[in-house]
Amino acid sequence: MARSVIDIPDLSIEELDRLMDTAEDIMAHPDRYSERCRGKKLATLFFEPSTRTRLSFEAAMYELGGNVLSVTGAGTSSAAKGESVADTVKTVSCYADIIAMRHPKEGAALVAAQNATIPVINAGDGGHCHPTQTLADLMTIRREKGRLTNMTVGLCGDLKFGRTVHSLIQALSRYEGLSFVLISPEELKVPSYVKNDALKRRNIPYQQSTNLEDVIGDLDILYMTRVQRERFFNEEDYLRLRDSYILTPEKLKGAKQDLCIMHPLPRVNEISVAVDDDPRACYFKQVLYGKFIRMALIIKLLEEGRA
Ligand code: CP
């Protein structure tokens, strides 16, 4: 089985740090990397909507000199005829060298990795995890704060279905001196398995709150998230919860001057556009760094496959 990245624990802390180092080097010297994947093909299999993840993977592969094969939307491939994920990736393994896959079902990326003969990168599986968004998030924090240690990290919004939150907690919980503030409505709290595996097991301090204003002044990082409409069983609940938290310049008055405001995007209404001009807003930097860190990951997995 080829080396795949399905979840954050698939990468050691040293590998996370080296991927960020490589991404920094690519940013500084893009010409040195422009032929690294010449002759290689990335297949992007996206069975759920995406703007950033798919396009950044594709831009990443083109900037490495490689090519891209793409499936966008469940209706445009033989998945619509009932083909399984296993058969799909066995087929794609005949045409491509590496796969980035997004799928609405939790665990689909793992099934893909178990059946493909080429590396599979999980580009988001249902409400489970989204490891490459976390790589972009870690790189953003490291660049903005100069460290990944000794901080208070607030995560706010839909912490139940927000897969980027689950992966980010898993990753950050491996660095020293962090504490977490988990801000959500009662119904959208971080799942127990994430709290147990990442926080309780390591004795990492965390508190849960329903009120952003009460805690905003304590935070070094504020990671806002969208309420994930597509994961709700009924529209009524979504409508009731969707505007639970809206970050505005007014609410930021109580925040630290060096707060780092993050969001994996897309945003709906969680951050007022008036916040975009605040120098603490980092969410479009996350978008940019996402391309470079995905370049670093593609290089790593393809080179390990050759070794
Ligand atoms: N952050 C993220 O996954 O964005 P997309 O859904 O646009 O890929």
Tab-separated table of C-alpha atoms and ligand atoms in Angstrom, residues 46 49-54 102 123 130 133 163-164 226 264-266 294, ligand 1:
chain	number	residue	atom	x	y	z
A	46	PHE	CA	-14.177	15.695	-5.584
A	49	PRO	CA	-18.244	21.017	-3.627
A	50	SER	CA	-14.928	22.810	-3.163
A	51	THR	CA	-13.237	25.982	-4.333
A	52	ARG	CA	-10.016	26.293	-2.330
A	53	THR	CA	-8.990	22.704	-1.766
A	54	ARG	CA	-9.501	21.441	-5.311
A	102	ARG	CA	-13.090	14.727	-1.106
A	123	ALA	CA	-9.248	16.458	0.976
A	130	HIS	CA	-9.498	17.674	6.646
A	133	GLN	CA	-6.536	22.421	5.653
A	163	ARG	CA	-13.944	18.780	10.115
A	164	THR	CA	-11.174	21.387	9.954
A	226	ARG	CA	-19.222	28.147	9.286
A	264	PRO	CA	-10.941	27.859	6.767
A	265	LEU	CA	-13.511	29.472	4.430
A	266	PRO	CA	-15.985	29.515	2.775
A	294	ARG	CA	-0.033	21.086	-0.709
B	1	CP	N1	-11.434	25.233	3.309
B	1	CP	C1	-11.986	24.446	2.364
B	1	CP	O1	-11.977	23.211	2.431
B	1	CP	O2	-12.570	25.148	1.326
B	1	CP	P1	-13.288	24.493	0.081
B	1	CP	O3	-14.513	23.765	0.592
B	1	CP	O4	-13.634	25.634	-0.841
B	1	CP	O5	-12.345	23.518	-0.555
